[in-house]
Amino acid sequence: MLFTKDHEWIKVDGDVATVGITAYAAEQLGDVVFVEVPDLGKVLAVGDSLAVVESVKAASDVYAPVSGEVIEANEALAGAPETVNDQPEGAGWFARVRLADKAQYEGLMDRAAYEAFLGTL
Amino acid sequence: MSDTPLKRTALYDAHVALGARMVPFAGYEMPVQYKDGVLSEHRWTRDHAGLFDVSHMGQARLRGVAPMAAFEEVTPGDFIGLKPGKLRYSLLLNHKGGIIDDLMGGRPDDDGLYLVVNAGCKDRDFKLIENELAGQVQIERLNDHALLALQGPEAVAVLAARVPAARDLGFMETARLSAFGTDVIVSRSGYTGEDGFEISLPNAIAAEVWALLLGDERVRPIGLGARDSLRLEAGLPLYGHDADETVSPIEAGLTFAVSKRRRDAGDYPGYSRIKRELDGDLSRVRVGLRVLEGAPAREGAEITDASGAVVGKVTSGGFSPTLSTAIAMGFVPPALALVGTPLSVIVRGKSQPVQVVAMPFVPHRYFRKS
């Protein structure tokens, strides 16, 4: 698993990356009551809005940590948005993206680096 | 952004000790939520008793030879007719009938009029009252007083165990009572739609009373996040969002705040506009919307009719924990304000179906004496 400074994670399997938000981000958001996942086939560039997570109070964008095409979205979140709080780094994933450029994720942090980064916040 | 340092209420340390997430709000550092989170705090208040620190709000005493009559010059409420022991919801109006703020005015004792106004408006409100009513009234701001709200179906049992006379109050009644070793003002009122109380007490004992009430297992601390979702479900407007200086009481659905006697006399600010609107010449009105499908519609979202034409805007909205659906308030023309009217809201470019529904979204459970 690799991490961004915006608290997204990706898990790469071949040329497909699963994207979610970290436990830290889920805790900061508070109770998630609605999740908007991307449409299949949507082509994302790094930094595009990949999903929207809504708490009782506010809506927050989840940004694409990698570029590529959305090949699967976690539709189960529509009926169970709380999964993002319960299992943010597992069943609470948002989408799977076919990587346009495998090289780009090399700039992301590993868990040790991400945890060190959290320590600076 | 202002560089003015944020103020703290007398309960700041108590909030931090409880693990609150503190955020800037109306110039104060306030708890938006505690460890349980907004959903859990919201539900606890509906089922048990929630304790809120609302000491950021503006409390004052208005005194003078005839403070009730004087106060009627800046509000449309019947304050001359306000009996001792009663509390009234009212509005400060500008000369165009726009709402400068909403407020509570009460007579807990014989010491003039006790006022509570919104935190974000308080400096301006009190200055305005002083200027407009110069020579008639004196305002004493109760900056040395905290304000606690205890809300929910178990609030009365909790408070009556410590302040027995609290049980004798009905909804919108207020009294100065001897409690916690001093004098406090207890009002049976609130901003959640539940039965409950607001307690004004000296800062010096605020932390002690806060801890005492939290010591009751029926009570949990509730932050501003749940305060907002609770008042939204209760259909209560939030000043600065659902009402502002351009919005009249009639548009805001607050016609009840224009007291009958004042309506007939026409002696309040903005009378000509308000009279015209009462006679049916109304361009917009605040409605409740239930989101039938899709994301919560937040403040600023456009409301469209069946043809796709923009007919209004959402002024506050979010997720209703009680109804498990998104709800909102917004302004639309009266012809589209009937309960059941199908409309749409635009959220992130997508049109989502909504329906006009009656407010409150969740029934009020005030304690009214028969």
PDB file of N, CA, C and O in Angstrom, chain A residues 26-37 39 49 52-61 81-82, chain B residues 21 32-33 36-40 224-226 228-229 294-298 317-319 321 347-348 350 352:
ATOM      1  N   ALA A  26     -10.294   9.051   7.556  1.00  0.00           N
ATOM      2  CA  ALA A  26     -11.649   8.643   7.924  1.00  0.00           C
ATOM      3  C   ALA A  26     -11.996   9.159   9.317  1.00  0.00           C
ATOM      4  O   ALA A  26     -13.113   9.618   9.573  1.00  0.00           O
ATOM      5  N   GLU A  27     -11.008   9.130  10.206  1.00  0.00           N
ATOM      6  CA  GLU A  27     -11.249   9.606  11.562  1.00  0.00           C
ATOM      7  C   GLU A  27     -11.475  11.121  11.557  1.00  0.00           C
ATOM      8  O   GLU A  27     -12.357  11.626  12.249  1.00  0.00           O
ATOM      9  N   GLN A  28     -10.712  11.821  10.740  1.00  0.00           N
ATOM     10  CA  GLN A  28     -10.859  13.275  10.655  1.00  0.00           C
ATOM     11  C   GLN A  28     -12.211  13.673  10.072  1.00  0.00           C
ATOM     12  O   GLN A  28     -12.808  14.659  10.493  1.00  0.00           O
ATOM     13  N   LEU A  29     -12.691  12.908   9.095  1.00  0.00           N
ATOM     14  CA  LEU A  29     -13.978  13.222   8.456  1.00  0.00           C
ATOM     15  C   LEU A  29     -15.132  13.071   9.428  1.00  0.00           C
ATOM     16  O   LEU A  29     -16.124  13.775   9.344  1.00  0.00           O
ATOM     17  N   GLY A  30     -15.020  12.116  10.310  1.00  0.00           N
ATOM     18  CA  GLY A  30     -16.158  11.792  11.167  1.00  0.00           C
ATOM     19  C   GLY A  30     -17.093  10.848  10.447  1.00  0.00           C
ATOM     20  O   GLY A  30     -16.734  10.245   9.424  1.00  0.00           O
ATOM     21  N   ASP A  31     -18.315  10.726  10.957  1.00  0.00           N
ATOM     22  CA  ASP A  31     -19.264   9.749  10.427  1.00  0.00           C
ATOM     23  C   ASP A  31     -19.585  10.017   8.959  1.00  0.00           C
ATOM     24  O   ASP A  31     -20.158  11.048   8.628  1.00  0.00           O
ATOM     25  N   VAL A  32     -19.249   9.078   8.110  1.00  0.00           N
ATOM     26  CA  VAL A  32     -19.550   9.223   6.686  1.00  0.00           C
ATOM     27  C   VAL A  32     -20.995   8.778   6.442  1.00  0.00           C
ATOM     28  O   VAL A  32     -21.404   7.693   6.844  1.00  0.00           O
ATOM     29  N   VAL A  33     -21.775   9.651   5.798  1.00  0.00           N
ATOM     30  CA  VAL A  33     -23.196   9.356   5.579  1.00  0.00           C
ATOM     31  C   VAL A  33     -23.543   9.201   4.102  1.00  0.00           C
ATOM     32  O   VAL A  33     -24.641   8.788   3.763  1.00  0.00           O
ATOM     33  N   PHE A  34     -22.612   9.555   3.227  1.00  0.00           N
ATOM     34  CA  PHE A  34     -22.878   9.438   1.792  1.00  0.00           C
ATOM     35  C   PHE A  34     -21.546   9.399   1.062  1.00  0.00           C
ATOM     36  O   PHE A  34     -20.622  10.130   1.400  1.00  0.00           O
ATOM     37  N   VAL A  35     -21.483   8.508   0.060  1.00  0.00           N
ATOM     38  CA  VAL A  35     -20.276   8.438  -0.759  1.00  0.00           C
ATOM     39  C   VAL A  35     -20.686   8.466  -2.223  1.00  0.00           C
ATOM     40  O   VAL A  35     -21.618   7.771  -2.629  1.00  0.00           O
ATOM     41  N   GLU A  36     -20.027   9.322  -2.991  1.00  0.00           N
ATOM     42  CA  GLU A  36     -20.255   9.341  -4.439  1.00  0.00           C
ATOM     43  C   GLU A  36     -19.024   8.751  -5.101  1.00  0.00           C
ATOM     44  O   GLU A  36     -17.932   9.310  -4.991  1.00  0.00           O
ATOM     45  N   VAL A  37     -19.193   7.600  -5.748  1.00  0.00           N
ATOM     46  CA  VAL A  37     -18.064   6.942  -6.411  1.00  0.00           C
ATOM     47  C   VAL A  37     -18.081   7.322  -7.895  1.00  0.00           C
ATOM     48  O   VAL A  37     -19.104   7.754  -8.411  1.00  0.00           O
ATOM     49  N   ASP A  39     -18.058   7.233 -12.077  1.00  0.00           N
ATOM     50  CA  ASP A  39     -18.672   6.405 -13.115  1.00  0.00           C
ATOM     51  C   ASP A  39     -17.603   5.530 -13.765  1.00  0.00           C
ATOM     52  O   ASP A  39     -16.448   5.945 -13.906  1.00  0.00           O
ATOM     53  N   SER A  49     -10.978  14.940  -8.993  1.00  0.00           N
ATOM     54  CA  SER A  49     -11.853  14.407  -7.955  1.00  0.00           C
ATOM     55  C   SER A  49     -12.285  12.999  -8.351  1.00  0.00           C
ATOM     56  O   SER A  49     -12.868  12.783  -9.404  1.00  0.00           O
ATOM     57  N   VAL A  52     -16.511  11.613  -3.731  1.00  0.00           N
ATOM     58  CA  VAL A  52     -16.875  12.620  -2.741  1.00  0.00           C
ATOM     59  C   VAL A  52     -17.393  11.891  -1.514  1.00  0.00           C
ATOM     60  O   VAL A  52     -18.216  10.984  -1.626  1.00  0.00           O
ATOM     61  N   VAL A  53     -16.863  12.263  -0.377  1.00  0.00           N
ATOM     62  CA  VAL A  53     -17.266  11.648   0.877  1.00  0.00           C
ATOM     63  C   VAL A  53     -17.959  12.709   1.703  1.00  0.00           C
ATOM     64  O   VAL A  53     -17.426  13.799   1.899  1.00  0.00           O
ATOM     65  N   GLU A  54     -19.168  12.391   2.166  1.00  0.00           N
ATOM     66  CA  GLU A  54     -19.912  13.383   2.939  1.00  0.00           C
ATOM     67  C   GLU A  54     -20.109  12.915   4.373  1.00  0.00           C
ATOM     68  O   GLU A  54     -20.553  11.802   4.629  1.00  0.00           O
ATOM     69  N   SER A  55     -19.782  13.808   5.299  1.00  0.00           N
ATOM     70  CA  SER A  55     -20.125  13.580   6.697  1.00  0.00           C
ATOM     71  C   SER A  55     -21.430  14.321   6.958  1.00  0.00           C
ATOM     72  O   SER A  55     -21.990  14.930   6.047  1.00  0.00           O
ATOM     73  N   VAL A  56     -21.915  14.295   8.187  1.00  0.00           N
ATOM     74  CA  VAL A  56     -23.136  15.029   8.494  1.00  0.00           C
ATOM     75  C   VAL A  56     -22.953  16.500   8.121  1.00  0.00           C
ATOM     76  O   VAL A  56     -23.830  17.125   7.548  1.00  0.00           O
ATOM     77  N   LYS A  57     -21.765  17.030   8.425  1.00  0.00           N
ATOM     78  CA  LYS A  57     -21.518  18.462   8.274  1.00  0.00           C
ATOM     79  C   LYS A  57     -21.108  18.910   6.877  1.00  0.00           C
ATOM     80  O   LYS A  57     -21.480  19.990   6.454  1.00  0.00           O
ATOM     81  N   ALA A  58     -20.300  18.096   6.181  1.00  0.00           N
ATOM     82  CA  ALA A  58     -19.659  18.655   4.992  1.00  0.00           C
ATOM     83  C   ALA A  58     -19.312  17.601   3.963  1.00  0.00           C
ATOM     84  O   ALA A  58     -19.259  16.400   4.265  1.00  0.00           O
ATOM     85  N   ALA A  59     -19.076  18.078   2.750  1.00  0.00           N
ATOM     86  CA  ALA A  59     -18.649  17.205   1.655  1.00  0.00           C
ATOM     87  C   ALA A  59     -17.149  17.397   1.435  1.00  0.00           C
ATOM     88  O   ALA A  59     -16.648  18.510   1.465  1.00  0.00           O
ATOM     89  N   SER A  60     -16.419  16.305   1.222  1.00  0.00           N
ATOM     90  CA  SER A  60     -14.978  16.385   0.968  1.00  0.00           C
ATOM     91  C   SER A  60     -14.634  15.576  -0.280  1.00  0.00           C
ATOM     92  O   SER A  60     -15.117  14.463  -0.458  1.00  0.00           O
ATOM     93  N   ASP A  61     -13.785  16.163  -1.118  1.00  0.00           N
ATOM     94  CA  ASP A  61     -13.324  15.458  -2.306  1.00  0.00           C
ATOM     95  C   ASP A  61     -12.230  14.468  -1.946  1.00  0.00           C
ATOM     96  O   ASP A  61     -11.400  14.723  -1.082  1.00  0.00           O
ATOM     97  N   PRO A  81     -22.411   3.535   3.672  1.00  0.00           N
ATOM     98  CA  PRO A  81     -21.312   4.521   3.657  1.00  0.00           C
ATOM     99  C   PRO A  81     -20.422   4.430   4.891  1.00  0.00           C
ATOM    100  O   PRO A  81     -19.249   4.815   4.849  1.00  0.00           O
ATOM    101  N   GLU A  82     -20.987   3.901   5.992  1.00  0.00           N
ATOM    102  CA  GLU A  82     -20.206   3.795   7.230  1.00  0.00           C
ATOM    103  C   GLU A  82     -19.012   2.844   7.092  1.00  0.00           C
ATOM    104  O   GLU A  82     -18.107   2.854   7.931  1.00  0.00           O
TER     105      GLU A  82
ATOM    106  N   ARG B  21     -13.153  18.151  19.411  1.00  0.00           N
ATOM    107  CA  ARG B  21     -12.463  18.777  18.291  1.00  0.00           C
ATOM    108  C   ARG B  21     -12.904  20.236  18.272  1.00  0.00           C
ATOM    109  O   ARG B  21     -14.073  20.543  18.077  1.00  0.00           O
ATOM    110  N   VAL B  32     -16.877  21.219  17.990  1.00  0.00           N
ATOM    111  CA  VAL B  32     -17.787  20.816  16.904  1.00  0.00           C
ATOM    112  C   VAL B  32     -18.294  19.400  17.164  1.00  0.00           C
ATOM    113  O   VAL B  32     -19.408  19.053  16.794  1.00  0.00           O
ATOM    114  N   GLN B  33     -17.449  18.607  17.828  1.00  0.00           N
ATOM    115  CA  GLN B  33     -17.886  17.278  18.245  1.00  0.00           C
ATOM    116  C   GLN B  33     -16.959  16.774  19.337  1.00  0.00           C
ATOM    117  O   GLN B  33     -15.853  17.275  19.509  1.00  0.00           O
ATOM    118  N   ASP B  36     -17.542  10.830  20.636  1.00  0.00           N
ATOM    119  CA  ASP B  36     -18.568   9.952  20.063  1.00  0.00           C
ATOM    120  C   ASP B  36     -18.887  10.282  18.605  1.00  0.00           C
ATOM    121  O   ASP B  36     -19.334   9.417  17.862  1.00  0.00           O
ATOM    122  N   GLY B  37     -18.703  11.516  18.199  1.00  0.00           N
ATOM    123  CA  GLY B  37     -18.997  11.915  16.835  1.00  0.00           C
ATOM    124  C   GLY B  37     -20.419  12.435  16.668  1.00  0.00           C
ATOM    125  O   GLY B  37     -21.289  12.217  17.516  1.00  0.00           O
ATOM    126  N   VAL B  38     -20.626  13.139  15.551  1.00  0.00           N
ATOM    127  CA  VAL B  38     -21.871  13.885  15.336  1.00  0.00           C
ATOM    128  C   VAL B  38     -23.110  12.984  15.331  1.00  0.00           C
ATOM    129  O   VAL B  38     -24.116  13.292  15.969  1.00  0.00           O
ATOM    130  N   LEU B  39     -23.033  11.858  14.619  1.00  0.00           N
ATOM    131  CA  LEU B  39     -24.213  10.983  14.519  1.00  0.00           C
ATOM    132  C   LEU B  39     -24.642  10.476  15.881  1.00  0.00           C
ATOM    133  O   LEU B  39     -25.820  10.510  16.243  1.00  0.00           O
ATOM    134  N   SER B  40     -23.684   9.992  16.627  1.00  0.00           N
ATOM    135  CA  SER B  40     -23.967   9.427  17.940  1.00  0.00           C
ATOM    136  C   SER B  40     -24.469  10.504  18.905  1.00  0.00           C
ATOM    137  O   SER B  40     -25.398  10.282  19.688  1.00  0.00           O
ATOM    138  N   LEU B 224     -21.249  21.420  18.324  1.00  0.00           N
ATOM    139  CA  LEU B 224     -22.000  22.263  17.393  1.00  0.00           C
ATOM    140  C   LEU B 224     -22.445  21.511  16.139  1.00  0.00           C
ATOM    141  O   LEU B 224     -23.413  21.894  15.493  1.00  0.00           O
ATOM    142  N   GLY B 225     -21.729  20.438  15.799  1.00  0.00           N
ATOM    143  CA  GLY B 225     -22.117  19.643  14.622  1.00  0.00           C
ATOM    144  C   GLY B 225     -23.511  19.071  14.798  1.00  0.00           C
ATOM    145  O   GLY B 225     -24.390  19.229  13.933  1.00  0.00           O
ATOM    146  N   ALA B 226     -23.724  18.401  15.922  1.00  0.00           N
ATOM    147  CA  ALA B 226     -25.045  17.829  16.184  1.00  0.00           C
ATOM    148  C   ALA B 226     -26.065  18.919  16.487  1.00  0.00           C
ATOM    149  O   ALA B 226     -27.249  18.762  16.179  1.00  0.00           O
ATOM    150  N   ASP B 228     -26.332  21.606  14.913  1.00  0.00           N
ATOM    151  CA  ASP B 228     -26.819  22.012  13.599  1.00  0.00           C
ATOM    152  C   ASP B 228     -27.739  20.961  12.983  1.00  0.00           C
ATOM    153  O   ASP B 228     -28.786  21.288  12.433  1.00  0.00           O
ATOM    154  N   SER B 229     -27.383  19.679  13.076  1.00  0.00           N
ATOM    155  CA  SER B 229     -28.248  18.661  12.468  1.00  0.00           C
ATOM    156  C   SER B 229     -29.557  18.523  13.240  1.00  0.00           C
ATOM    157  O   SER B 229     -30.608  18.245  12.655  1.00  0.00           O
ATOM    158  N   GLY B 294     -29.820  10.615  -4.018  1.00  0.00           N
ATOM    159  CA  GLY B 294     -28.563  11.300  -4.261  1.00  0.00           C
ATOM    160  C   GLY B 294     -27.934  11.879  -3.007  1.00  0.00           C
ATOM    161  O   GLY B 294     -28.309  11.557  -1.891  1.00  0.00           O
ATOM    162  N   ALA B 295     -26.987  12.778  -3.242  1.00  0.00           N
ATOM    163  CA  ALA B 295     -26.147  13.321  -2.176  1.00  0.00           C
ATOM    164  C   ALA B 295     -26.890  14.387  -1.383  1.00  0.00           C
ATOM    165  O   ALA B 295     -27.839  14.981  -1.878  1.00  0.00           O
ATOM    166  N   PRO B 296     -26.428  14.658  -0.160  1.00  0.00           N
ATOM    167  CA  PRO B 296     -26.975  15.796   0.579  1.00  0.00           C
ATOM    168  C   PRO B 296     -26.827  17.091  -0.224  1.00  0.00           C
ATOM    169  O   PRO B 296     -25.795  17.313  -0.856  1.00  0.00           O
ATOM    170  N   ALA B 297     -27.875  17.892  -0.231  1.00  0.00           N
ATOM    171  CA  ALA B 297     -27.822  19.204  -0.889  1.00  0.00           C
ATOM    172  C   ALA B 297     -27.416  20.211   0.168  1.00  0.00           C
ATOM    173  O   ALA B 297     -28.106  20.383   1.168  1.00  0.00           O
ATOM    174  N   ARG B 298     -26.285  20.872  -0.052  1.00  0.00           N
ATOM    175  CA  ARG B 298     -25.748  21.805   0.944  1.00  0.00           C
ATOM    176  C   ARG B 298     -26.140  23.236   0.582  1.00  0.00           C
ATOM    177  O   ARG B 298     -26.639  23.509  -0.499  1.00  0.00           O
ATOM    178  N   GLY B 317     -28.562  22.553   4.551  1.00  0.00           N
ATOM    179  CA  GLY B 317     -28.956  21.186   4.243  1.00  0.00           C
ATOM    180  C   GLY B 317     -27.914  20.220   4.718  1.00  0.00           C
ATOM    181  O   GLY B 317     -26.765  20.580   4.964  1.00  0.00           O
ATOM    182  N   GLY B 318     -28.323  18.987   4.856  1.00  0.00           N
ATOM    183  CA  GLY B 318     -27.386  17.968   5.309  1.00  0.00           C
ATOM    184  C   GLY B 318     -28.106  16.652   5.458  1.00  0.00           C
ATOM    185  O   GLY B 318     -29.189  16.460   4.904  1.00  0.00           O
ATOM    186  N   PHE B 319     -27.497  15.794   6.233  1.00  0.00           N
ATOM    187  CA  PHE B 319     -28.031  14.451   6.421  1.00  0.00           C
ATOM    188  C   PHE B 319     -28.824  14.426   7.713  1.00  0.00           C
ATOM    189  O   PHE B 319     -28.390  14.958   8.725  1.00  0.00           O
ATOM    190  N   PRO B 321     -29.935  12.315  10.647  1.00  0.00           N
ATOM    191  CA  PRO B 321     -29.703  11.021  11.302  1.00  0.00           C
ATOM    192  C   PRO B 321     -31.005  10.318  11.686  1.00  0.00           C
ATOM    193  O   PRO B 321     -31.078   9.096  11.648  1.00  0.00           O
ATOM    194  N   VAL B 347     -26.544  19.154  -7.441  1.00  0.00           N
ATOM    195  CA  VAL B 347     -25.392  18.891  -6.580  1.00  0.00           C
ATOM    196  C   VAL B 347     -24.243  18.400  -7.453  1.00  0.00           C
ATOM    197  O   VAL B 347     -24.371  17.376  -8.132  1.00  0.00           O
ATOM    198  N   ARG B 348     -23.156  19.161  -7.455  1.00  0.00           N
ATOM    199  CA  ARG B 348     -21.984  18.843  -8.277  1.00  0.00           C
ATOM    200  C   ARG B 348     -22.388  18.557  -9.731  1.00  0.00           C
ATOM    201  O   ARG B 348     -21.958  17.580 -10.340  1.00  0.00           O
ATOM    202  N   LYS B 350     -25.129  17.539 -10.967  1.00  0.00           N
ATOM    203  CA  LYS B 350     -26.164  16.531 -11.214  1.00  0.00           C
ATOM    204  C   LYS B 350     -27.500  16.972 -10.624  1.00  0.00           C
ATOM    205  O   LYS B 350     -27.548  17.503  -9.526  1.00  0.00           O
ATOM    206  N   GLN B 352     -30.902  16.160  -8.898  1.00  0.00           N
ATOM    207  CA  GLN B 352     -31.435  15.113  -8.010  1.00  0.00           C
ATOM    208  C   GLN B 352     -32.868  15.462  -7.616  1.00  0.00           C
ATOM    209  O   GLN B 352     -33.157  16.615  -7.300  1.00  0.00           O
TER     210      GLN B 352
END
